[in-house]
Structures are given as structure tokens and as C-alpha cells.
Amino acid sequence: SKRFPETAYDIAVLDYQLPDGLGDALLQKFRMKRPNCVCVMITTDPDPKLALSWMKAGAAAYLRKPFDPEYLIEQCIRTRREQALLRVKDLLEERTQSLRNREAAVKKHLLYEQCISESIRMLSETSELEHSFQQILEAMRETVLADRSYIFLVEENSSEGPCMTQIHESCAEGVSPQIGNPDLQHLPFETGAPSLFPVLQANETFCGIVAEMAGPEREILGN
């Protein structure tokens, strides 16, 4: 057991009855230190509960003594092959899932770009901005699968300082409109949306999910 942490063994054959202890104690240590090592338990004890506990602890197989040494070698080779095939299967599943996630991310990115391009086109081809804003908000909301999308007007209030007022809104079916909510009119950035204002001051784009915001924005914008 002293050499086990230093060497990457492919197979470990552990006897249950050892002079200085029980083999299943080593089984747990070996599985923790080198989970890819195939552990095979051997014993003279006929109790089936032992075999069950070993398999639950990560043993790949167990053999009852006495047995032919050739049989032990054969079982070790077979077990090693089975474990290798399982790892290959796991790796293939991970790679497949990774490719699917990447494909979904690319599709989402293209969908967002298409929405932005269409919004720019609508703004450039019409003088009726009010109607275009509603169409754009509806398109954006449906693209990102949101319950609500809105436009805020940034304004300066003599007493409150920089504020924002909701002027346009698009709601999904069954979602209550908030366009008439007084809490979203002349809302001071300092108390209502402190994380947004520094971004706007830097002339940068703010992007985030309301449910993941930590400040008062989550409560106010999530209404």
C-alpha cells in the first residue's frame, strides 16, 4: 500500500483477509487515490453481503478462493477491458454533450445577432419610432424568452440626481404590465439601480439577468 500512491497501477488484487487488517479498508483508500485503478477483491469468506459491500465501494469484481491463477488473470483482463470501455463511453458522452452545448451557444449567438440586425433595420426604415420600439421590444423579448422587455429613459432630476423612467414595455401573455408602475418612474440610479449607472457613465453596454442581480435592481426590475 505504500507504493500505491507513487505508481499508477492498472489493476490491484486485494485479499480480504490480510495479516494486518482487512482488504476492504485498502479498497476505499485505493479508490480515493486512484479511481481509474481496477480493484479486484479475493476471499475465502462465503458471505454474499461482503461481495455486495465491495461492489458498492467500487470494486470491479471479486473471486472466491481457491481458484486457478490463470482464472484470476483472465478475470483481471476482462474487468480491465470492461472498465476501459466504460471510460471511453463516458468520454464520448462528455464530448458529445460539449459539442451540443457549443452548438446551442452558437445558435443562440446567431439568433441574438439576427435580432439586433432586424432591430437596426426597423429603426432605419421608419419615422414612427414609437411603433418601432414596441416591435423591437417584442422581438427581443421573444428572442431571449423573457417575460418582459422595456426601455428606460435616462434623465436628470434636480433633487434626486440621475434617474431613469420606463417609457416602453412589452409583456408576454399572462404577465402584468408595469408601464404604469410609479416605482419605475423617475427612479434614482443611486438607490434603485446603483450597478447600472457606472456602466452607463462609461458608455458601455449593461447586460445581465434580473434574477441574478444582487442589489435593489432585482426587486425593482423583477416586479
mmCIF file of C-alpha atoms in Angstrom:
data_model
loop_
_atom_site.group_PDB
_atom_site.id
_atom_site.type_symbol
_atom_site.label_atom_id
_atom_site.label_comp_id
_atom_site.label_asym_id
_atom_site.label_seq_id
_atom_site.Cartn_x
_atom_site.Cartn_y
_atom_site.Cartn_z
ATOM 1 C CA SER A 1 0.000 0.000 0.000
ATOM 2 C CA LYS A 2 2.973 2.343 0.495
ATOM 3 C CA ARG A 3 3.869 2.126 -3.199
ATOM 4 C CA PHE A 4 0.321 2.643 -4.417
ATOM 5 C CA PRO A 5 0.326 6.485 -4.219
ATOM 6 C CA GLU A 6 3.643 6.591 -6.100
ATOM 7 C CA THR A 7 2.797 4.289 -9.020
ATOM 8 C CA ALA A 8 -0.201 4.320 -11.369
ATOM 9 C CA TYR A 9 -1.227 0.666 -11.227
ATOM 10 C CA ASP A 10 -3.791 -0.571 -13.747
ATOM 11 C CA ILE A 11 -5.063 -3.415 -11.517
ATOM 12 C CA ALA A 12 -4.955 -4.102 -7.782
ATOM 13 C CA VAL A 13 -5.831 -7.546 -6.374
ATOM 14 C CA LEU A 14 -6.788 -7.237 -2.710
ATOM 15 C CA ASP A 15 -7.211 -10.139 -0.324
ATOM 16 C CA TYR A 16 -9.935 -9.604 2.247
ATOM 17 C CA GLN A 17 -8.056 -11.477 4.998
ATOM 18 C CA LEU A 18 -4.719 -9.703 5.468
ATOM 19 C CA PRO A 19 -2.209 -10.222 8.304
ATOM 20 C CA ASP A 20 -2.531 -6.625 9.488
ATOM 21 C CA GLY A 21 -6.144 -5.820 8.646
ATOM 22 C CA LEU A 22 -8.976 -6.178 6.164
ATOM 23 C CA GLY A 23 -8.646 -5.674 2.441
ATOM 24 C CA ASP A 24 -11.803 -3.608 2.053
ATOM 25 C CA ALA A 25 -10.139 -0.824 4.067
ATOM 26 C CA LEU A 26 -7.447 -0.696 1.384
ATOM 27 C CA LEU A 27 -10.162 -0.794 -1.279
ATOM 28 C CA GLN A 28 -11.593 2.502 -0.058
ATOM 29 C CA LYS A 29 -8.148 4.149 0.103
ATOM 30 C CA PHE A 30 -7.160 2.891 -3.347
ATOM 31 C CA ARG A 31 -10.417 4.056 -4.926
ATOM 32 C CA MET A 32 -9.957 7.522 -3.461
ATOM 33 C CA LYS A 33 -6.312 7.895 -4.514
ATOM 34 C CA ARG A 34 -6.554 6.282 -7.968
ATOM 35 C CA PRO A 35 -10.163 5.896 -9.162
ATOM 36 C CA ASN A 36 -9.021 4.567 -12.551
ATOM 37 C CA CYS A 37 -7.289 1.581 -10.993
ATOM 38 C CA VAL A 38 -9.327 -1.615 -11.303
ATOM 39 C CA CYS A 39 -9.657 -3.259 -7.887
ATOM 40 C CA VAL A 40 -10.424 -6.976 -7.621
ATOM 41 C CA MET A 41 -11.241 -8.489 -4.235
ATOM 42 C CA ILE A 42 -10.450 -12.094 -3.328
ATOM 43 C CA THR A 43 -11.645 -14.007 -0.252
ATOM 44 C CA THR A 44 -12.457 -17.343 1.320
ATOM 45 C CA ASP A 45 -15.464 -15.863 3.130
ATOM 46 C CA PRO A 46 -18.738 -17.088 1.569
ATOM 47 C CA ASP A 47 -20.874 -14.226 2.954
ATOM 48 C CA PRO A 48 -22.665 -12.613 -0.074
ATOM 49 C CA LYS A 49 -23.083 -9.345 1.865
ATOM 50 C CA LEU A 50 -19.332 -8.812 1.695
ATOM 51 C CA ALA A 51 -19.345 -9.010 -2.090
ATOM 52 C CA LEU A 52 -22.231 -6.556 -2.264
ATOM 53 C CA SER A 53 -20.472 -4.071 0.004
ATOM 54 C CA TRP A 54 -17.274 -4.313 -2.079
ATOM 55 C CA MET A 55 -19.109 -3.617 -5.316
ATOM 56 C CA LYS A 56 -20.808 -0.610 -3.720
ATOM 57 C CA ALA A 57 -17.383 0.608 -2.573
ATOM 58 C CA GLY A 58 -16.055 0.485 -6.131
ATOM 59 C CA ALA A 59 -14.600 -2.987 -6.585
ATOM 60 C CA ALA A 60 -14.749 -4.085 -10.210
ATOM 61 C CA ALA A 61 -15.006 -7.804 -9.355
ATOM 62 C CA TYR A 62 -14.468 -10.386 -6.625
ATOM 63 C CA LEU A 63 -13.315 -14.022 -6.597
ATOM 64 C CA ARG A 64 -13.783 -16.828 -4.091
ATOM 65 C CA LYS A 65 -10.668 -18.784 -3.154
ATOM 66 C CA PRO A 66 -9.387 -21.243 -4.081
ATOM 67 C CA PHE A 67 -9.121 -20.536 -7.811
ATOM 68 C CA ASP A 68 -6.733 -21.230 -10.661
ATOM 69 C CA PRO A 69 -4.186 -18.395 -11.125
ATOM 70 C CA GLU A 70 -5.000 -18.391 -14.833
ATOM 71 C CA TYR A 71 -8.623 -17.699 -13.965
ATOM 72 C CA LEU A 72 -7.574 -14.713 -11.860
ATOM 73 C CA ILE A 73 -5.510 -13.328 -14.755
ATOM 74 C CA GLU A 74 -8.406 -13.867 -17.150
ATOM 75 C CA GLN A 75 -10.844 -12.078 -14.841
ATOM 76 C CA CYS A 76 -8.441 -9.169 -14.346
ATOM 77 C CA ILE A 77 -8.004 -8.733 -18.103
ATOM 78 C CA ARG A 78 -11.750 -8.908 -18.713
ATOM 79 C CA THR A 79 -12.534 -6.485 -15.916
ATOM 80 C CA ARG A 80 -9.835 -4.076 -17.073
ATOM 81 C CA ARG A 81 -11.253 -4.172 -20.603
ATOM 82 C CA GLU A 82 -14.790 -3.530 -19.356
ATOM 83 C CA GLN A 83 -13.664 -0.563 -17.247
ATOM 84 C CA ALA A 84 -11.718 0.884 -20.182
ATOM 85 C CA LEU A 85 -14.793 0.619 -22.410
ATOM 86 C CA LEU A 86 -16.910 2.357 -19.775
ATOM 87 C CA ARG A 87 -14.403 5.214 -19.550
ATOM 88 C CA VAL A 88 -14.358 5.555 -23.335
ATOM 89 C CA LYS A 89 -18.155 5.665 -23.303
ATOM 90 C CA ASP A 90 -18.112 8.368 -20.604
ATOM 91 C CA LEU A 91 -15.567 10.398 -22.564
ATOM 92 C CA LEU A 92 -17.638 10.125 -25.727
ATOM 93 C CA GLU A 93 -20.756 11.230 -23.862
ATOM 94 C CA GLU A 94 -18.892 14.191 -22.362
ATOM 95 C CA ARG A 95 -17.511 15.174 -25.768
ATOM 96 C CA THR A 96 -20.940 14.835 -27.372
ATOM 97 C CA GLN A 97 -22.532 16.965 -24.662
ATOM 98 C CA SER A 98 -19.782 19.552 -25.016
ATOM 99 C CA LEU A 99 -20.364 19.750 -28.773
ATOM 100 C CA ARG A 100 -24.096 20.072 -28.241
ATOM 101 C CA ASN A 101 -23.588 22.875 -25.740
ATOM 102 C CA ARG A 102 -21.235 24.641 -28.137
ATOM 103 C CA GLU A 103 -23.694 24.257 -30.998
ATOM 104 C CA ALA A 104 -26.519 25.631 -28.845
ATOM 105 C CA ALA A 105 -24.355 28.614 -27.828
ATOM 106 C CA VAL A 106 -23.508 29.387 -31.464
ATOM 107 C CA LYS A 107 -27.169 29.160 -32.479
ATOM 108 C CA LYS A 108 -28.154 31.451 -29.616
ATOM 109 C CA HIS A 109 -25.447 33.956 -30.564
ATOM 110 C CA LEU A 110 -26.582 33.967 -34.203
ATOM 111 C CA LEU A 111 -30.188 34.398 -33.090
ATOM 112 C CA TYR A 112 -29.234 37.400 -30.950
ATOM 113 C CA GLU A 113 -27.260 38.951 -33.811
ATOM 114 C CA GLN A 114 -30.202 38.446 -36.141
ATOM 115 C CA CYS A 115 -32.500 40.158 -33.644
ATOM 116 C CA ILE A 116 -30.129 43.121 -33.312
ATOM 117 C CA SER A 117 -29.745 43.444 -37.086
ATOM 118 C CA GLU A 118 -33.514 43.353 -37.550
ATOM 119 C CA SER A 119 -33.944 45.997 -34.849
ATOM 120 C CA ILE A 120 -31.439 48.290 -36.551
ATOM 121 C CA ARG A 121 -33.205 47.775 -39.877
ATOM 122 C CA MET A 122 -36.596 48.682 -38.395
ATOM 123 C CA LEU A 123 -35.216 51.861 -36.823
ATOM 124 C CA SER A 124 -33.516 52.939 -40.044
ATOM 125 C CA GLU A 125 -36.547 52.368 -42.288
ATOM 126 C CA THR A 126 -39.271 54.159 -40.342
ATOM 127 C CA SER A 127 -40.047 57.544 -38.872
ATOM 128 C CA GLU A 128 -42.641 56.089 -36.477
ATOM 129 C CA LEU A 129 -40.252 55.352 -33.620
ATOM 130 C CA GLU A 130 -42.978 54.631 -31.086
ATOM 131 C CA HIS A 131 -44.323 51.755 -33.145
ATOM 132 C CA SER A 132 -40.810 50.505 -33.958
ATOM 133 C CA PHE A 133 -39.827 50.482 -30.302
ATOM 134 C CA GLN A 134 -42.752 48.195 -29.472
ATOM 135 C CA GLN A 135 -41.895 45.839 -32.322
ATOM 136 C CA ILE A 136 -38.244 45.744 -31.273
ATOM 137 C CA LEU A 137 -39.078 45.099 -27.619
ATOM 138 C CA GLU A 138 -41.419 42.285 -28.591
ATOM 139 C CA ALA A 139 -38.774 40.734 -30.866
ATOM 140 C CA MET A 140 -36.095 40.977 -28.164
ATOM 141 C CA ARG A 141 -38.359 39.512 -25.500
ATOM 142 C CA GLU A 142 -39.273 36.548 -27.686
ATOM 143 C CA THR A 143 -35.657 36.021 -28.739
ATOM 144 C CA VAL A 144 -34.326 35.748 -25.178
ATOM 145 C CA LEU A 145 -37.516 34.039 -23.882
ATOM 146 C CA ALA A 146 -38.100 36.775 -21.298
ATOM 147 C CA ASP A 147 -41.361 37.647 -19.535
ATOM 148 C CA ARG A 148 -40.876 41.367 -20.065
ATOM 149 C CA SER A 149 -38.671 43.753 -22.009
ATOM 150 C CA TYR A 150 -38.575 47.521 -21.556
ATOM 151 C CA ILE A 151 -36.893 50.794 -22.431
ATOM 152 C CA PHE A 152 -35.888 53.318 -19.785
ATOM 153 C CA LEU A 153 -35.222 57.000 -20.405
ATOM 154 C CA VAL A 154 -32.174 58.318 -18.532
ATOM 155 C CA GLU A 155 -32.863 61.785 -17.157
ATOM 156 C CA GLU A 156 -31.503 64.284 -14.670
ATOM 157 C CA ASN A 157 -33.600 65.189 -11.637
ATOM 158 C CA SER A 158 -32.711 68.359 -9.779
ATOM 159 C CA SER A 159 -33.327 66.815 -6.364
ATOM 160 C CA GLU A 160 -32.588 63.108 -6.913
ATOM 161 C CA GLY A 161 -29.762 63.341 -9.422
ATOM 162 C CA PRO A 162 -29.559 60.901 -12.382
ATOM 163 C CA CYS A 163 -32.797 58.910 -12.740
ATOM 164 C CA MET A 164 -34.438 56.520 -15.160
ATOM 165 C CA THR A 165 -38.075 56.291 -16.262
ATOM 166 C CA GLN A 166 -39.720 53.391 -18.041
ATOM 167 C CA ILE A 167 -41.246 54.637 -21.300
ATOM 168 C CA HIS A 168 -41.828 51.440 -23.329
ATOM 169 C CA GLU A 169 -42.654 47.867 -22.413
ATOM 170 C CA SER A 170 -43.524 44.527 -23.966
ATOM 171 C CA CYS A 171 -45.005 41.729 -21.850
ATOM 172 C CA ALA A 172 -45.516 38.049 -22.526
ATOM 173 C CA GLU A 173 -49.032 36.639 -22.362
ATOM 174 C CA GLY A 174 -50.235 36.438 -18.776
ATOM 175 C CA VAL A 175 -47.582 38.853 -17.434
ATOM 176 C CA SER A 176 -48.904 42.003 -15.768
ATOM 177 C CA PRO A 177 -47.681 45.246 -17.406
ATOM 178 C CA GLN A 178 -45.612 47.592 -15.276
ATOM 179 C CA ILE A 179 -45.615 50.608 -17.584
ATOM 180 C CA GLY A 180 -47.870 52.468 -15.141
ATOM 181 C CA ASN A 181 -45.898 51.469 -12.038
ATOM 182 C CA PRO A 182 -44.884 54.700 -10.214
ATOM 183 C CA ASP A 183 -41.847 52.906 -8.777
ATOM 184 C CA LEU A 184 -40.423 52.772 -12.307
ATOM 185 C CA GLN A 185 -40.869 56.491 -12.914
ATOM 186 C CA HIS A 186 -38.026 58.888 -12.053
ATOM 187 C CA LEU A 187 -36.178 56.083 -10.283
ATOM 188 C CA PRO A 188 -32.859 57.380 -8.887
ATOM 189 C CA PHE A 189 -29.883 55.312 -10.003
ATOM 190 C CA GLU A 190 -28.228 55.779 -6.622
ATOM 191 C CA THR A 191 -30.954 53.956 -4.699
ATOM 192 C CA GLY A 192 -32.733 51.946 -7.383
ATOM 193 C CA ALA A 193 -30.053 50.777 -9.800
ATOM 194 C CA PRO A 194 -26.570 51.508 -8.434
ATOM 195 C CA SER A 195 -24.845 48.878 -10.579
ATOM 196 C CA LEU A 196 -26.230 50.253 -13.857
ATOM 197 C CA PHE A 197 -25.157 53.891 -13.643
ATOM 198 C CA PRO A 198 -21.342 53.421 -13.611
ATOM 199 C CA VAL A 199 -21.670 51.268 -16.728
ATOM 200 C CA LEU A 200 -23.757 53.915 -18.499
ATOM 201 C CA GLN A 201 -21.324 56.636 -17.430
ATOM 202 C CA ALA A 202 -18.526 54.651 -19.054
ATOM 203 C CA ASN A 203 -20.604 54.487 -22.265
ATOM 204 C CA GLU A 204 -20.663 50.685 -22.045
ATOM 205 C CA THR A 205 -23.440 48.152 -22.557
ATOM 206 C CA PHE A 206 -25.043 46.628 -19.479
ATOM 207 C CA CYS A 207 -26.091 43.008 -19.827
ATOM 208 C CA GLY A 208 -27.491 40.793 -17.103
ATOM 209 C CA ILE A 209 -30.342 38.603 -15.922
ATOM 210 C CA VAL A 210 -32.608 40.360 -13.446
ATOM 211 C CA ALA A 211 -32.981 37.235 -11.290
ATOM 212 C CA GLU A 212 -29.189 37.092 -10.872
ATOM 213 C CA MET A 213 -28.743 40.725 -9.802
ATOM 214 C CA ALA A 214 -27.745 41.208 -6.181
ATOM 215 C CA GLY A 215 -28.770 44.814 -5.497
ATOM 216 C CA PRO A 216 -32.147 46.615 -5.421
ATOM 217 C CA GLU A 217 -32.346 46.182 -9.208
ATOM 218 C CA ARG A 218 -33.503 42.590 -8.792
ATOM 219 C CA GLU A 219 -36.505 43.547 -6.673
ATOM 220 C CA ILE A 220 -37.464 46.647 -8.655
ATOM 221 C CA LEU A 221 -36.977 45.343 -12.201
ATOM 222 C CA GLY A 222 -38.318 41.888 -11.343
ATOM 223 C CA ASN A 223 -41.757 43.155 -10.382
#
